[in-house]
Short mmCIF file of C-alpha atoms in Angstrom, two decimals:
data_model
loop_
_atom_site.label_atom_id
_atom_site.label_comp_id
_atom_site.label_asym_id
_atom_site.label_seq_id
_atom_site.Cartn_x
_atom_site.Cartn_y
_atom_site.Cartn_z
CA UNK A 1 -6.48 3.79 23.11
CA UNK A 2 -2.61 4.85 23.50
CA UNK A 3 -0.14 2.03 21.66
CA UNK A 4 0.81 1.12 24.67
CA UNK A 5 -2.70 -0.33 25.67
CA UNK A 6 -3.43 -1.46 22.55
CA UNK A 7 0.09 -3.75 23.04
CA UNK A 8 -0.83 -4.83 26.54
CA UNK A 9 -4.98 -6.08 24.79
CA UNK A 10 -3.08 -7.54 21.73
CA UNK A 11 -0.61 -9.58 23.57
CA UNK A 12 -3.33 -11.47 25.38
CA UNK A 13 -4.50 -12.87 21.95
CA UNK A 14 -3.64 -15.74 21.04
CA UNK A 15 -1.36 -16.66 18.12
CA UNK A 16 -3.93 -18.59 16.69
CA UNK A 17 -6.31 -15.58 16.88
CA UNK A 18 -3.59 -14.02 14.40
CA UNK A 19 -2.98 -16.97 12.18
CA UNK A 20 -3.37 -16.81 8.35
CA UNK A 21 -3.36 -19.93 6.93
CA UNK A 22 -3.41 -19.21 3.37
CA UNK A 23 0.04 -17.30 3.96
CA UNK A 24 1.78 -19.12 1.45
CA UNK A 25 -0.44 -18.05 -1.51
CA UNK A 26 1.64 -14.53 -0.90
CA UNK A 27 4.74 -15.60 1.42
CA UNK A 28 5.99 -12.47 2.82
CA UNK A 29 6.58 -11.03 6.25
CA UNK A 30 4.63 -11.52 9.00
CA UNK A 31 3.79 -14.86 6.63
CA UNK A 32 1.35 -16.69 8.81
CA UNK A 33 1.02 -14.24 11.85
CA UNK A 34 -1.03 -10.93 11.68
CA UNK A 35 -1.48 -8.39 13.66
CA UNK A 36 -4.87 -6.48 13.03
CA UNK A 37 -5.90 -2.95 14.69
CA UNK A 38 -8.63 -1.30 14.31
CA UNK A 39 -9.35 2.51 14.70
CA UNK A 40 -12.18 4.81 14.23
CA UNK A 41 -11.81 7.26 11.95
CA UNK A 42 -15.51 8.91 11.77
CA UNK A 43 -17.48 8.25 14.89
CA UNK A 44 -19.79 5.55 14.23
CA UNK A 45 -19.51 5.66 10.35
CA UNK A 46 -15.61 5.09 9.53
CA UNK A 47 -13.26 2.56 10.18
CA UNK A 48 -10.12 1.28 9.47
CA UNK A 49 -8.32 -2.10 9.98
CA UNK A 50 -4.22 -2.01 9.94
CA UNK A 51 -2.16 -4.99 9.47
CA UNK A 52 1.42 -5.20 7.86
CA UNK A 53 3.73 -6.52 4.97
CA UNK A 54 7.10 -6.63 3.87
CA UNK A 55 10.22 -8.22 2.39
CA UNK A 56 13.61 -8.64 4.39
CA UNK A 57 12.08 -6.85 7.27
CA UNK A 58 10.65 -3.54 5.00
CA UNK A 59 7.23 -3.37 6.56
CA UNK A 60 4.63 -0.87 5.85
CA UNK A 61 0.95 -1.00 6.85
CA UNK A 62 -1.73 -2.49 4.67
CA UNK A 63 -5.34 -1.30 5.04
CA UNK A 64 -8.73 -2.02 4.69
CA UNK A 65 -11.46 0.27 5.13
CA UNK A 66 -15.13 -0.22 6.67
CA UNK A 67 -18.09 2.67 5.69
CA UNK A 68 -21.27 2.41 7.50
CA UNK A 69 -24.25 2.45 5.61
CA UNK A 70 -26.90 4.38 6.13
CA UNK A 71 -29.78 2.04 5.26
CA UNK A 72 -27.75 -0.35 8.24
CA UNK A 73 -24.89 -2.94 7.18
CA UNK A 74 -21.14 -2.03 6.41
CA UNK A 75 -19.12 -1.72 3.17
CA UNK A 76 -15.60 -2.95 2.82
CA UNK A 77 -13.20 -1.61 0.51
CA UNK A 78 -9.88 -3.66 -0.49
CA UNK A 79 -10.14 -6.36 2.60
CA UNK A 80 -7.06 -7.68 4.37
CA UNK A 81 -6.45 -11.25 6.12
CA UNK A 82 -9.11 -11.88 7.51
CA UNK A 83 -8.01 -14.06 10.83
CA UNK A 84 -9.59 -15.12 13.89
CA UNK A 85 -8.70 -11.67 15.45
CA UNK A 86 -9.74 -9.32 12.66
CA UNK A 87 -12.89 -11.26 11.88
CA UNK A 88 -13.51 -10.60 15.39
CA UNK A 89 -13.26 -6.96 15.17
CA UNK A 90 -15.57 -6.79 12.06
CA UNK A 91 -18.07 -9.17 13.81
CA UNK A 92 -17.78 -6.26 16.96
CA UNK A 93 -19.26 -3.84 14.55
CA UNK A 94 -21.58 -6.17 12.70
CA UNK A 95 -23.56 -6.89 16.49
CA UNK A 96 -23.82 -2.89 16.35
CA UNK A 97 -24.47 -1.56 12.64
CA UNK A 98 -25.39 -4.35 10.34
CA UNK A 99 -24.23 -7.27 8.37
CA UNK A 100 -21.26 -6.58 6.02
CA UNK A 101 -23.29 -6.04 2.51
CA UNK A 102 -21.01 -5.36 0.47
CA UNK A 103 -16.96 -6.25 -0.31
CA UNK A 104 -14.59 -4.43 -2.82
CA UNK A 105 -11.97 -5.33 -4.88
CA UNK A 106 -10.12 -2.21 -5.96
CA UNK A 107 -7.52 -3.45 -7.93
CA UNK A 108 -6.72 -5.75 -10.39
CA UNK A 109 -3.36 -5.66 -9.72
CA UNK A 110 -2.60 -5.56 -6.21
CA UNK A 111 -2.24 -9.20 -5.28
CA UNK A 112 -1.27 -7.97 -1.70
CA UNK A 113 -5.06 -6.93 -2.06
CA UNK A 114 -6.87 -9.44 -4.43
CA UNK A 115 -5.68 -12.83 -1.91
CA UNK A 116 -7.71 -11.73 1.20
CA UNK A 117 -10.66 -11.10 -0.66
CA UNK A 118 -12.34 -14.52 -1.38
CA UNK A 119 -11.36 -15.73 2.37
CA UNK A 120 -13.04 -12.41 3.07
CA UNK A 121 -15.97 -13.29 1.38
CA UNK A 122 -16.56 -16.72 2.58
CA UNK A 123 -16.72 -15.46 5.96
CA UNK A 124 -19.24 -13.42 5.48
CA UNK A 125 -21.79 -15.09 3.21
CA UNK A 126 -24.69 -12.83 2.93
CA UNK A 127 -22.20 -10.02 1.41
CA UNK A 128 -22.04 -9.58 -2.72
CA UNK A 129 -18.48 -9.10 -4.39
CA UNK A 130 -17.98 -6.10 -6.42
CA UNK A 131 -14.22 -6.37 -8.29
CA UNK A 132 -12.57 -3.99 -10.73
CA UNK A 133 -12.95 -4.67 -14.18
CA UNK A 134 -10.84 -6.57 -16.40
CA UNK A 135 -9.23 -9.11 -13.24
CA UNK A 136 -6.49 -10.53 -14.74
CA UNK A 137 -4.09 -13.55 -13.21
CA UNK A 138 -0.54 -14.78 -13.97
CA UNK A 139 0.90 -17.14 -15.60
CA UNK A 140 -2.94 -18.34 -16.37
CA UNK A 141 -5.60 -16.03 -16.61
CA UNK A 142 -8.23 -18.05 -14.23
CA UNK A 143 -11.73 -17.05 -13.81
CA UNK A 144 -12.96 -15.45 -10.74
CA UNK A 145 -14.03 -18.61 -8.85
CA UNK A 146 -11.04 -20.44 -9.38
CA UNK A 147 -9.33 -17.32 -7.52
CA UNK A 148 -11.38 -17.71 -4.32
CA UNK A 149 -14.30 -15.56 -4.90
CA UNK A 150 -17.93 -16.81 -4.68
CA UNK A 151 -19.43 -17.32 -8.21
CA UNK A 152 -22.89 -16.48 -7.35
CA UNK A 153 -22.07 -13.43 -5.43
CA UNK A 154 -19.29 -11.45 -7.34
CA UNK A 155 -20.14 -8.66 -10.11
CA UNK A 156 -18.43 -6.30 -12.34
CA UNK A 157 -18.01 -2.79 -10.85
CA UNK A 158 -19.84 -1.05 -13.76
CA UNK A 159 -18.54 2.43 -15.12
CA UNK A 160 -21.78 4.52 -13.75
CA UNK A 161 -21.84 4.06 -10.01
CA UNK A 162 -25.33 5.00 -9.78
CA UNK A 163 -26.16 1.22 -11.02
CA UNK A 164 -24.80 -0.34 -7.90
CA UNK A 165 -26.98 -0.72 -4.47
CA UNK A 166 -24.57 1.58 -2.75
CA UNK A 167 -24.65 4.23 -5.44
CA UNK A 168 -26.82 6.64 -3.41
CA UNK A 169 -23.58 6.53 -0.86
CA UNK A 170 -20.73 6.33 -3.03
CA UNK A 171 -19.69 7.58 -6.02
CA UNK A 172 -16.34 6.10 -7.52
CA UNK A 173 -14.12 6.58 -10.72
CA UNK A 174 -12.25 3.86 -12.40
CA UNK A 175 -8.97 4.54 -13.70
CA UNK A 176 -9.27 2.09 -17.32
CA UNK A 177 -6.63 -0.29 -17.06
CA UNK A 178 -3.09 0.25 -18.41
CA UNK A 179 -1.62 -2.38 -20.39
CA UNK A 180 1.80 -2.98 -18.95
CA UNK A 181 2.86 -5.70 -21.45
CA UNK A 182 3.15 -8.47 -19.29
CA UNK A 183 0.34 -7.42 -16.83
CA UNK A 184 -2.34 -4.70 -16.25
CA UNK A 185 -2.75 -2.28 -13.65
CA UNK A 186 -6.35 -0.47 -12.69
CA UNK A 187 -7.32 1.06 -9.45
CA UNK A 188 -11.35 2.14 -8.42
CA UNK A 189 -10.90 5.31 -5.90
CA UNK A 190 -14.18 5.34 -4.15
CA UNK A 191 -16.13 8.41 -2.72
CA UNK A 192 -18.06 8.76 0.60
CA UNK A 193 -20.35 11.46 0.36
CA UNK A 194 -21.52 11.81 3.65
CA UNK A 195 -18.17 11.80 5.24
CA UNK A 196 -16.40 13.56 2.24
CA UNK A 197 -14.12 10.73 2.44
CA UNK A 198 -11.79 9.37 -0.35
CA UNK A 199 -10.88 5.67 -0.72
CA UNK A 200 -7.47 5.33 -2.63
CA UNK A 201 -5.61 1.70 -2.89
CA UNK A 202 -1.77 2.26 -4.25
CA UNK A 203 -2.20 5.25 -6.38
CA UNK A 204 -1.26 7.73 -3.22
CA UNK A 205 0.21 7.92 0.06
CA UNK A 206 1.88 9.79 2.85
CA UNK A 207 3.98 9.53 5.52
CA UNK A 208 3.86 9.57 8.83
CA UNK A 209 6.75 11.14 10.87
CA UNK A 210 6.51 8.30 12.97
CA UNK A 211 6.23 5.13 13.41
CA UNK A 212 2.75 3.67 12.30
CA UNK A 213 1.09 1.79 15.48
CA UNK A 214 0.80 -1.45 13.67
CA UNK A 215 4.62 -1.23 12.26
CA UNK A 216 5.53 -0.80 16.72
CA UNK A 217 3.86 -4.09 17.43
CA UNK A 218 6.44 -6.07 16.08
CA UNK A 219 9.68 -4.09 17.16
CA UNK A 220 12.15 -5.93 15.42
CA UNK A 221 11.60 -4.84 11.59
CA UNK A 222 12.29 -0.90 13.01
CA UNK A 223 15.50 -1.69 14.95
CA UNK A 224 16.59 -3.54 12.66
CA UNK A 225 16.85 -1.10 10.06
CA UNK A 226 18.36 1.26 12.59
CA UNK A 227 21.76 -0.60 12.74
CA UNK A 228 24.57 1.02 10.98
CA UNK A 229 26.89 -2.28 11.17
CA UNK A 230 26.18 -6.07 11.50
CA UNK A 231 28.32 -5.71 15.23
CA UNK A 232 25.72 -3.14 16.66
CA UNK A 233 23.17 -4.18 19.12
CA UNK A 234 19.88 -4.34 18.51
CA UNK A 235 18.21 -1.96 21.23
CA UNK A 236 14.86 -0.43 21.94
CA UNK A 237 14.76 2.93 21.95
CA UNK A 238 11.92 6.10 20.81
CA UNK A 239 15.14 7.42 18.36
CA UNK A 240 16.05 3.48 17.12
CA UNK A 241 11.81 2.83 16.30
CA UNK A 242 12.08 6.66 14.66
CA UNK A 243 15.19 6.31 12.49
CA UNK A 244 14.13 2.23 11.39
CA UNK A 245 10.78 3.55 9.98
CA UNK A 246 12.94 6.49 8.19
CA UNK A 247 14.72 4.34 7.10
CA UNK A 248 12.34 1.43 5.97
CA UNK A 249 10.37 4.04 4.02
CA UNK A 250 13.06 4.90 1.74
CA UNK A 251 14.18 1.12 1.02
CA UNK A 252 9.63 0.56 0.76
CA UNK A 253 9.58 3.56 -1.48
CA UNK A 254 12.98 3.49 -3.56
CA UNK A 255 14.74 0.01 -3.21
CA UNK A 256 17.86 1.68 -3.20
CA UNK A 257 18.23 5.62 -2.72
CA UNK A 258 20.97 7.19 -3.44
CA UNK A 259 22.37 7.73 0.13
CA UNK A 260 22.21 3.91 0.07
CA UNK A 261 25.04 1.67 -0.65
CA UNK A 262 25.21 -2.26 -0.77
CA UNK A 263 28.62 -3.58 0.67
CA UNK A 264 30.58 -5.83 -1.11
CA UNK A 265 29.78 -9.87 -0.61
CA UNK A 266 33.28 -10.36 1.02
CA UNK A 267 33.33 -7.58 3.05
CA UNK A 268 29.45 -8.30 4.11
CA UNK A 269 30.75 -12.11 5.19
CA UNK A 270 33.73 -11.23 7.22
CA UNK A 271 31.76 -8.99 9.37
CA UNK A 272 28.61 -11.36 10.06
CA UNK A 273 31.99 -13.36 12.05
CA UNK A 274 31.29 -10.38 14.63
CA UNK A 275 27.69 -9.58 14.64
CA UNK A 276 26.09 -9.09 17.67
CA UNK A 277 23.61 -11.40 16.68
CA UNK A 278 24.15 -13.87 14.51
CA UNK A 279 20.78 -15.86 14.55
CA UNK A 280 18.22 -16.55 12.18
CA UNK A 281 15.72 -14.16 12.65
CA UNK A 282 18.67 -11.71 12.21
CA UNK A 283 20.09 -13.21 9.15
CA UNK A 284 23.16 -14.76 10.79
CA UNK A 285 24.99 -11.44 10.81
CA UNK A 286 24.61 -10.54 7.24
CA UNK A 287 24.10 -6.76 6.98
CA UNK A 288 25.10 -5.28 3.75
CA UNK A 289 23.94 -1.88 4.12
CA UNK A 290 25.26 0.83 4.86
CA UNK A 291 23.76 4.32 4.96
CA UNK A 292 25.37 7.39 4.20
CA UNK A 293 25.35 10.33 6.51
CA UNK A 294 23.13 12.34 4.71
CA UNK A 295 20.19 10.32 4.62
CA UNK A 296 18.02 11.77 6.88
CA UNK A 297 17.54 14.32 4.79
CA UNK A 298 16.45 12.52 1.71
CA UNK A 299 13.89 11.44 4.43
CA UNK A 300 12.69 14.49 4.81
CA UNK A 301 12.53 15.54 0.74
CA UNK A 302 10.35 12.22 0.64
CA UNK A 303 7.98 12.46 3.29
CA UNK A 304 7.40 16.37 2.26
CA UNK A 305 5.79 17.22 5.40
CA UNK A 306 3.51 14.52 5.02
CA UNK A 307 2.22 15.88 1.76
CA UNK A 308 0.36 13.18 -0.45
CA UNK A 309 2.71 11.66 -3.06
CA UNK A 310 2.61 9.05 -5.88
CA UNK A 311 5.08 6.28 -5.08
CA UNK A 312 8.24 6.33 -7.41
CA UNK A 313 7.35 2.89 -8.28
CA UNK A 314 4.15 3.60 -9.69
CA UNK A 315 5.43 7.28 -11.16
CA UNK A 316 8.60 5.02 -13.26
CA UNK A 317 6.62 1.62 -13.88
CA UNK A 318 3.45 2.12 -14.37
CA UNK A 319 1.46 5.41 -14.80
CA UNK A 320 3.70 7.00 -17.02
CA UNK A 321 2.63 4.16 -19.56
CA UNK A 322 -0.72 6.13 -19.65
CA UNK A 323 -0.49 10.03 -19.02
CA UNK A 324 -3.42 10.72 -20.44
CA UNK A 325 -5.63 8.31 -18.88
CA UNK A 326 -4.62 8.83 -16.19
CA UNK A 327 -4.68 12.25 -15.61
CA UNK A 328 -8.16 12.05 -16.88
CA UNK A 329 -8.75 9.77 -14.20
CA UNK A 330 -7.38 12.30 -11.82
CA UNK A 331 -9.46 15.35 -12.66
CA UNK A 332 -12.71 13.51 -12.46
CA UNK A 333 -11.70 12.49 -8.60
CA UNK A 334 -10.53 15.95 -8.18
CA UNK A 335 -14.05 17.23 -8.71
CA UNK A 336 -15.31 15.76 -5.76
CA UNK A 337 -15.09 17.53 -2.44
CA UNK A 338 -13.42 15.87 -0.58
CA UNK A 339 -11.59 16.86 2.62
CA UNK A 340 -9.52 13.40 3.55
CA UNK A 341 -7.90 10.55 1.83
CA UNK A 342 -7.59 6.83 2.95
CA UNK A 343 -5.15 5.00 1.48
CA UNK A 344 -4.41 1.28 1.47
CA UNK A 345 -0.36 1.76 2.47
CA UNK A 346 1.40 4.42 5.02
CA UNK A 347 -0.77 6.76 6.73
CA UNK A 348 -4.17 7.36 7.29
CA UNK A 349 -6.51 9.32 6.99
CA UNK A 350 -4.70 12.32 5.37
CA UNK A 351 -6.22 15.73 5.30
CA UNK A 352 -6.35 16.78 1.88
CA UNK A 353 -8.14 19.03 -1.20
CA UNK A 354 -9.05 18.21 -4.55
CA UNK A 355 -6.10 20.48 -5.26
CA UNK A 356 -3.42 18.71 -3.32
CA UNK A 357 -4.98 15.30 -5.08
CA UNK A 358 -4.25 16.86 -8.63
CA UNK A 359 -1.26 18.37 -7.75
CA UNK A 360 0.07 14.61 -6.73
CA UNK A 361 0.08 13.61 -10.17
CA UNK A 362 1.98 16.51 -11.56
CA UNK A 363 5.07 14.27 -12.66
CA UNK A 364 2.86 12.94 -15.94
CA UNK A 365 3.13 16.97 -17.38
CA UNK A 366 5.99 18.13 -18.34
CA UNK A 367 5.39 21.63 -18.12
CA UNK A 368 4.74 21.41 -14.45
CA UNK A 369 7.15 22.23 -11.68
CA UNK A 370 9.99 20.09 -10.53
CA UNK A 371 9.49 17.57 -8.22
CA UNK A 372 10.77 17.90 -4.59
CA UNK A 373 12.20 14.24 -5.20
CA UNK A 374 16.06 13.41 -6.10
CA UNK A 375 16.27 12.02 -9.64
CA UNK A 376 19.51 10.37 -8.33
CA UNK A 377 16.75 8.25 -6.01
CA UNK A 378 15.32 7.12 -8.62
CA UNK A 379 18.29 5.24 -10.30
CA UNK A 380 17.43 2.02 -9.53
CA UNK A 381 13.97 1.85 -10.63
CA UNK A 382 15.01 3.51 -13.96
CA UNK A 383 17.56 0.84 -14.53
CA UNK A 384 14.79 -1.61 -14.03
CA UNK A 385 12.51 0.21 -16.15
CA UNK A 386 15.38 0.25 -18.67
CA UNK A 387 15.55 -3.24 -18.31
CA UNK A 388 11.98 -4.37 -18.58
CA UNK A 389 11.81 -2.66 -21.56
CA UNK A 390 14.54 -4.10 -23.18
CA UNK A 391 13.15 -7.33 -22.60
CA UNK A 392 10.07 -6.19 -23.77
CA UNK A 393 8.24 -7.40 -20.57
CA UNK A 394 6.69 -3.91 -20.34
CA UNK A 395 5.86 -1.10 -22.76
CA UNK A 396 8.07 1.93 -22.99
CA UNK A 397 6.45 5.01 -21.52
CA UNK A 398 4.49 7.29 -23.04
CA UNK A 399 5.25 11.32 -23.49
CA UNK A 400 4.28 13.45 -20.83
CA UNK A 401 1.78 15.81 -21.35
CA UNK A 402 2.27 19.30 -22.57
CA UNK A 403 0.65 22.26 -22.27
CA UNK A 404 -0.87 21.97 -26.11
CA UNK A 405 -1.40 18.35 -25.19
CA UNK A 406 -3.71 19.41 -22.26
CA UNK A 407 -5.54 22.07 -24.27
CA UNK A 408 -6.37 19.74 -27.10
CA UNK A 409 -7.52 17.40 -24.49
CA UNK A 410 -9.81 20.02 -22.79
CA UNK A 411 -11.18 20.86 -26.68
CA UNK A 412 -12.08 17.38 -27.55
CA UNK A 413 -14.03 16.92 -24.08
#
């Protein structure tokens, strides 16, 4: 189905088909409408559901993944709201292949993951809940039920996957959580062997050249990125949709790159006065940014051709508080053979090796190549880093690995 069908069948829903209700638990954009498509991605055995999520209009899909089972019934890894029109779409495949068995939580982290789940759940009641280990909540660390999920029907992922009823399908590798200070972080990368098919939730992406389909059904997030002044008009065009999404991913993926910078408050005022639009939905005028006229190109250094990378956030926050785990984490996925990766964000699927998986997470040694990223993008986040660890709300990092590090690891194994 070409995006321009799939607009014409979704605009015939009705907005209460894409109402989430529980928006307010996690208030951000679309709050309480969402969009949900649904594509095949292995005839008859894979499938994904797309939605979206942002802040000030920085959108970026947010997936969930659905595995036939061979035995009949459906697996679902990291759900996403479930409304009237995505419960519909599940419920198309359930009259076809089998009730939905069996729901994972990847993540113990990922709230943008961990508040669909229970709703998930309760709407299908014959399914057991399988979390990550070591769920964790904040400011009050609540049991499971108080957190939505059905006490009689969630367990523990445990760390052999061959203990689980889908272990003769799946095998998965937990990545032991990583104190942060104030929080955690874990992530469970599932394996489908049939399909050679790798389930990822934050710890990887990449980038599409265009657009995502989900990220077009709601044009105004992409054009209005693509303004270079508060007075230009907002207008629909293939080059507009292409340079918003450019754009969004480097605000999604950086906060503030380099080629970004923030005008002054005054200056930002004065020229809402003669914004082209000046309502609500466009912030009464107020468009601070303004984009040098290189940045295209640090575009391109991100995406990489589309090759899988580790988001900066996660390479300066949080993995590089546990090299070692996690790069022991990473070798045991890279031993399976896989041939494409699903994430939960960007694009999907992603043909990829073993060897492009490892060679993601080369930032953690230090005795690896540079990175094709610019350090200077990564000024913000290292300020916040800075910060946070001043304030002792996270844990410095740790030392990247050496060589010797890695051969004394490879001894004591």
């Amino acid at each position: 189905m070409t995006l321009d069908e799939r607009v014409s069948t979704l605009a015939q829903t009705k907005s209460t088909d894409r109402a989430w209700r529980f928006w307010f638990t996690l208030p951000i954009y679309p709050y309480s409408q969402r969009r949900t498509i649904r594509t095949e991605v292995e005839p008859n055995t894979i499938w994904t559901f797309d939605q979206v999520q942002g802040i000030f209009y920085v959108v970026v899909p947010i997936r969930m993944t659905v595995v036939k089972l061979l035995c009949g019934g459906l697996l679902v890894y990291a759900p996403v709201a479930p409304t009237a029109e995505c419960l519909q779409l599940v419920n198309e495949l359930v009259a076809i292949h089998g009730d939905v068995k069996y729901v994972i939580l990847p993540t113990i982290s990922g709230l943008e993951h961990k508040v669909f789940v229970g709703p998930f759940a309760w709407a299908f009641p014959q399914a057991q809940v399988w979390v990550t280990p070591d769920q964790w909540s904040f400011p009050v660390n609540l049991p499971l039920s108080w957190l939505g999920l059905p006490s009689g029907r969630t367990q523990i992922l445990p760390v052999d996957s061959s203990k689980t009823p889908f272990g003769d399908e799946f095998d998965y590798a937990i990545l032991d959580t990583i104190d942060l200070g104030l929080g955690q972080f874990a992530e469970v990368a599932f394996f489908h062997r049939r399909s050679r098919t790798l389930l990822v939730t934050d710890s990887i992406i990449s980038i599409s050249i265009e657009p995502p389909d989900i990220v077009q059904l709601e044009l105004y997030p992409l054009l209005f990125h693509a303004k270079d002044r508060a007075s230009d008009l907002i207008a629909d065009t293939a080059a507009n949709r292409l340079k918003g999404w450019q754009r969004i991913c480097l605000f999604a993926l950086y906060f503030q790159p380099s080629v970004l910078k923030i005008r002054k408050w005054t200056q930002t005022w004065r020229e809402s006065f003669i914004a082209a639009d000046r309502s609500q939905q466009s912030y009464f005028g107020l468009y601070p940014f303004e984009w040098q006229p290189d940045w295209q190109q640090r575009f391109i250094a991100l995406r990489g051709d589309g090759r899988l990378l580790v988001a900066p956030l996660l390479q300066t926050l949080i993995l590089n508080r546990a090299p070692t785990q996690t790069i022991a984490w990473v070798d045991r996925v890279a031993q399976w053979d896989f041939e494409q990766i699903i994430p939960c964000h960007f694009d999907a699927p992603v043909a990829a090796t073993p060897h492009q998986f490892r060679a993601a997470f080369s930032f953690l040694e230090s005795d690896s190549s540079p990175d094709a990223l610019s350090k200077a993008d990564f000024q913000l986040l290292h300020q916040i880093e800075h910060q946070l660890t001043r304030w002792r709300i996270i844990f410095p990092a740790r030392k990247q690995l050496t060589a010797c590090t890695k051969r004394s690891r490879s001894v004591d194994s």
